[in-house]
Amino acid sequence: MVSVVSHGHGAAVRALLADLARGSAGVVTRVVLTLNAPGEPDPVDAGAPWPFALQVRRNARAQGFGANHNRALRDADEAFVCVLNPDVRLPTGPFADLTRLAGAPGVGAVYPLQLDGKGRVQDSERALPTPLALWRRRVLGRGEARMDWVNAACLVLPLPVWRRMGGFDERYFMYCEDVDLCLRLRLAGLRLVRAPVSIAHAGQRASHHSAVHLAWHVRSLLRLWGSRSFWAACRLAPVGRPALAREGRS
């Protein structure tokens, strides 16, 4: 089951659903599309002959990232659930590999390599966002030296794991929900696994040019830094080095 949340991403949603229909038919059986922007027009005809069940849900008022996905996946009964950003494109069907790896013992979440529009590796695999790591990244302009978590642009989890974690922590309205989830998975002894597949991700990084998004980002960081999961994760060894660093682009 795949959950996609649109914030007025009509054209991107149409392209993503076309990718899913072309490359993931038979693997993806249900897609829940949440229209989060009040008054957002339907981007597609849900009654069209899609190769999966397409359910379109509309919010009366905007909800946070975690809340939207939690509600979409609440009634999931499929073996795996996927959180998928609307600004993702799928050049090939990645879900056979993603779900195959997600079914292995001890796996908490599986994710693809993320590429930008020019085919360059994105920095989706990140270090624990300590103040020092953020200074190194944002002020000094250095890449990630280690990997502790991965962003949730495309994240596949076994349904029992998703339920065990309780989904996303909805106290994060936007930003850091994926950090928190990855840390909780790792603290539970579960692994984050990168599949040998890639996706294209636009990665708008709204907090870099929007005061509102920046405020949400700072608020979420402060909540994260005050959480037990964050301080417990500070004692964990890193998952490894990010793909971006291994390719010498950091």
XYZ file of N, CA and C in Angstrom, residues 138-245:
324
model
N 25.461 23.256 6.892
C 24.852 24.491 6.401
C 25.830 25.652 6.308
N 26.749 25.785 7.251
C 27.662 26.934 7.284
C 28.957 26.640 6.539
N 29.527 25.467 6.792
C 30.799 25.115 6.151
C 30.601 24.492 4.771
N 29.351 24.083 4.477
C 29.061 23.530 3.162
C 29.651 22.162 2.909
N 29.876 21.396 3.956
C 30.454 20.066 3.812
C 29.359 19.006 3.728
N 29.637 17.930 3.002
C 28.687 16.843 2.875
C 28.649 15.980 4.118
N 27.757 15.014 4.085
C 27.599 14.118 5.229
C 28.778 13.146 5.327
N 29.353 13.029 6.516
C 30.484 12.124 6.723
C 30.015 10.748 7.180
N 28.759 10.651 7.638
C 28.227 9.397 8.137
C 26.729 9.351 7.859
N 26.147 8.178 7.994
C 24.712 8.023 7.786
C 24.073 7.474 9.043
N 23.054 8.190 9.527
C 22.285 7.754 10.689
C 20.804 7.608 10.378
N 20.325 8.274 9.331
C 18.915 8.220 8.977
C 18.776 8.556 7.495
N 17.589 8.331 6.950
C 17.327 8.617 5.549
C 15.995 9.350 5.445
N 15.894 10.264 4.491
C 14.631 10.996 4.370
C 13.524 10.087 3.858
N 12.288 10.523 4.052
C 11.129 9.673 3.771
C 10.472 9.997 2.440
N 11.273 10.417 1.438
C 10.695 10.644 0.113
C 10.165 9.354 -0.476
N 10.807 8.236 -0.150
C 10.337 6.904 -0.570
C 10.851 5.911 0.455
N 9.966 5.448 1.295
C 10.352 4.581 2.401
C 9.358 3.428 2.486
N 9.856 2.196 2.447
C 9.003 0.999 2.503
C 9.268 0.265 3.807
N 8.189 -0.053 4.531
C 8.295 -0.770 5.801
C 7.360 -1.973 5.797
N 7.757 -3.071 6.427
C 6.804 -4.157 6.648
C 5.657 -3.650 7.524
N 4.447 -4.064 7.226
C 3.302 -3.579 7.999
C 3.452 -3.832 9.499
N 3.928 -5.018 9.951
C 4.084 -5.212 11.397
C 5.066 -4.212 12.027
N 6.089 -3.832 11.286
C 7.051 -2.845 11.805
C 6.389 -1.481 11.907
N 5.654 -1.086 10.868
C 4.956 0.201 10.880
C 4.014 0.286 12.087
N 3.272 -0.792 12.319
C 2.342 -0.797 13.451
C 3.084 -0.794 14.786
N 4.172 -1.537 14.857
C 4.956 -1.584 16.091
C 5.506 -0.207 16.444
N 5.936 0.549 15.429
C 6.473 1.895 15.656
C 5.367 2.926 15.907
N 4.142 2.565 15.548
C 3.049 3.525 15.692
C 3.066 4.598 14.625
N 3.731 4.312 13.492
C 3.816 5.297 12.419
C 4.688 6.473 12.803
N 4.391 7.627 12.220
C 5.135 8.845 12.519
C 4.627 9.468 13.818
N 5.502 10.165 14.496
C 5.120 10.940 15.670
C 4.480 12.238 15.184
N 3.175 12.386 15.415
C 2.438 13.523 14.870
C 2.713 14.832 15.595
N 3.509 14.803 16.638
C 3.908 16.056 17.283
C 4.859 16.865 16.401
N 5.458 16.201 15.417
C 6.235 16.914 14.403
C 5.269 17.287 13.292
N 4.954 18.564 13.173
C 3.994 18.965 12.139
C 4.596 18.793 10.747
N 5.838 19.195 10.617
C 6.567 19.030 9.373
C 8.052 19.111 9.707
N 8.835 18.254 9.086
C 10.275 18.116 9.299
C 10.576 17.269 10.541
N 11.586 16.438 10.407
C 12.141 15.576 11.464
C 11.279 14.366 11.796
N 10.096 14.221 11.180
C 9.326 13.000 11.410
C 10.113 11.789 10.941
N 10.801 11.946 9.788
C 11.564 10.825 9.259
C 12.815 10.555 10.087
N 13.442 11.617 10.610
C 14.583 11.413 11.507
C 14.139 10.595 12.716
N 13.068 11.036 13.338
C 12.561 10.370 14.541
C 12.204 8.916 14.262
N 11.515 8.654 13.147
C 11.126 7.277 12.825
C 12.355 6.404 12.601
N 13.327 6.901 11.843
C 14.538 6.113 11.590
C 15.293 5.821 12.883
N 15.369 6.801 13.768
C 16.073 6.582 15.033
C 15.342 5.554 15.882
N 14.014 5.628 15.905
C 13.259 4.649 16.691
C 13.392 3.240 16.118
N 13.438 3.141 14.794
C 13.653 1.840 14.170
C 15.006 1.262 14.583
N 16.028 2.080 14.521
C 17.370 1.601 14.853
C 17.495 1.268 16.342
N 16.856 2.062 17.177
C 16.899 1.773 18.618
C 16.151 0.485 18.944
N 15.216 0.102 18.083
C 14.499 -1.168 18.260
C 15.283 -2.348 17.698
N 16.500 -2.087 17.211
C 17.335 -3.159 16.684
C 17.071 -3.503 15.234
N 16.362 -2.630 14.519
C 16.017 -2.874 13.123
C 16.943 -2.086 12.197
N 17.097 -2.595 10.977
C 18.064 -2.018 10.048
C 17.395 -1.143 8.989
N 18.144 -0.120 8.546
C 17.785 0.670 7.378
C 18.596 0.120 6.213
N 17.918 -0.233 5.127
C 18.581 -0.915 4.014
C 18.335 -0.153 2.718
N 19.409 0.159 1.997
C 19.265 0.787 0.682
C 19.176 -0.297 -0.381
N 18.122 -0.242 -1.200
C 17.919 -1.214 -2.275
C 18.733 -0.800 -3.504
N 19.067 -1.748 -4.366
C 19.840 -1.445 -5.581
C 18.964 -0.886 -6.696
N 18.165 0.116 -6.360
C 17.294 0.781 -7.328
C 17.372 2.274 -7.062
N 16.955 3.073 -8.031
C 17.014 4.526 -7.866
C 15.703 5.170 -8.278
N 15.469 6.345 -7.731
C 14.326 7.176 -8.095
C 14.848 8.588 -8.351
N 14.038 9.398 -9.008
C 14.351 10.817 -9.177
C 13.484 11.606 -8.201
N 14.106 12.535 -7.482
C 13.388 13.307 -6.474
C 13.724 14.781 -6.639
N 12.670 15.589 -6.787
C 12.890 17.025 -7.005
C 13.512 17.692 -5.790
N 13.033 17.337 -4.579
C 13.619 17.883 -3.351
C 13.560 19.396 -3.284
N 12.377 19.955 -2.991
C 12.183 21.401 -3.049
C 12.893 22.171 -1.946
N 13.145 21.544 -0.786
C 13.853 22.189 0.328
C 13.227 23.548 0.677
N 11.925 23.518 0.977
C 11.184 24.761 1.202
C 11.726 25.581 2.359
N 12.335 24.929 3.364
C 12.814 25.677 4.523
C 14.002 26.569 4.181
N 14.591 26.392 2.980
C 15.720 27.221 2.581
C 15.265 28.593 2.081
N 13.982 28.715 1.692
C 13.534 29.991 1.128
C 12.149 30.403 1.614
N 11.633 29.769 2.656
C 10.336 30.133 3.212
C 10.468 30.312 4.717
N 10.090 31.491 5.207
C 10.198 31.766 6.643
C 9.299 30.833 7.448
N 8.117 30.528 6.910
C 7.194 29.639 7.624
C 7.785 28.246 7.741
N 8.299 27.736 6.638
C 8.888 26.399 6.669
C 10.136 26.363 7.535
N 10.902 27.433 7.517
C 12.083 27.489 8.382
C 11.664 27.434 9.851
N 10.600 28.149 10.194
C 10.118 28.118 11.578
C 9.657 26.717 11.966
N 8.954 26.035 11.056
C 8.546 24.648 11.329
C 9.772 23.762 11.519
N 10.791 23.989 10.694
C 12.002 23.164 10.761
C 12.718 23.358 12.097
N 12.855 24.602 12.509
C 13.528 24.889 13.786
C 12.728 24.299 14.945
N 11.410 24.450 14.908
C 10.565 23.908 15.973
C 10.704 22.396 16.065
N 10.758 21.733 14.911
C 10.904 20.282 14.911
C 12.278 19.861 15.423
N 13.318 20.601 15.058
C 14.653 20.284 15.563
C 14.709 20.400 17.083
N 14.092 21.435 17.610
C 14.093 21.608 19.067
C 13.359 20.461 19.747
N 12.264 20.017 19.148
C 11.544 18.865 19.706
C 12.409 17.612 19.629
N 13.062 17.422 18.485
C 13.919 16.253 18.317
C 15.038 16.248 19.352
N 15.698 17.390 19.527
C 16.818 17.463 20.464
C 16.381 17.234 21.911
N 15.116 17.426 22.188
C 14.618 17.186 23.537
C 14.054 15.790 23.741
N 14.137 14.944 22.708
C 13.527 13.622 22.796
C 14.504 12.580 23.332
N 13.955 11.554 23.938
C 14.773 10.446 24.427
C 15.417 9.693 23.269
N 14.685 9.578 22.154
C 15.216 8.846 21.004
C 16.494 9.493 20.496
N 16.509 10.811 20.443
C 17.693 11.504 19.932
C 18.903 11.224 20.813
N 18.749 11.368 22.118
C 19.897 11.194 23.002
C 20.334 9.741 23.069
N 19.379 8.813 22.946
C 19.764 7.407 22.892
C 20.498 7.102 21.593
N 20.055 7.726 20.492
C 20.679 7.483 19.193
C 22.088 8.058 19.120
N 22.399 9.040 19.943
C 23.750 9.601 19.959
C 24.788 8.549 20.330
N 24.344 7.477 20.970
C 25.270 6.416 21.379
C 25.342 5.285 20.357
N 24.536 5.364 19.294
C 24.551 4.325 18.273
C 25.700 4.549 17.290
N 26.259 3.465 16.789
C 27.226 3.572 15.701
C 26.472 3.969 14.432
N 27.088 4.699 13.521
C 26.388 5.056 12.283
C 26.068 3.834 11.446
N 25.056 3.961 10.585
C 24.726 2.881 9.667
C 25.895 2.647 8.714
N 26.560 3.714 8.340
C 27.685 3.636 7.404
C 27.942 5.010 6.825
N 28.587 5.038 5.678
C 28.815 6.294 4.978
C 27.775 6.450 3.885
N 27.285 7.661 3.664
C 26.277 7.866 2.622
C 26.851 7.658 1.230
N 25.974 7.326 0.283
C 26.400 7.097 -1.091
C 27.065 8.332 -1.667
N 26.591 9.514 -1.301
C 27.156 10.752 -1.811
C 28.619 10.874 -1.422
N 28.943 10.532 -0.167
C 30.324 10.606 0.295
C 31.179 9.547 -0.384
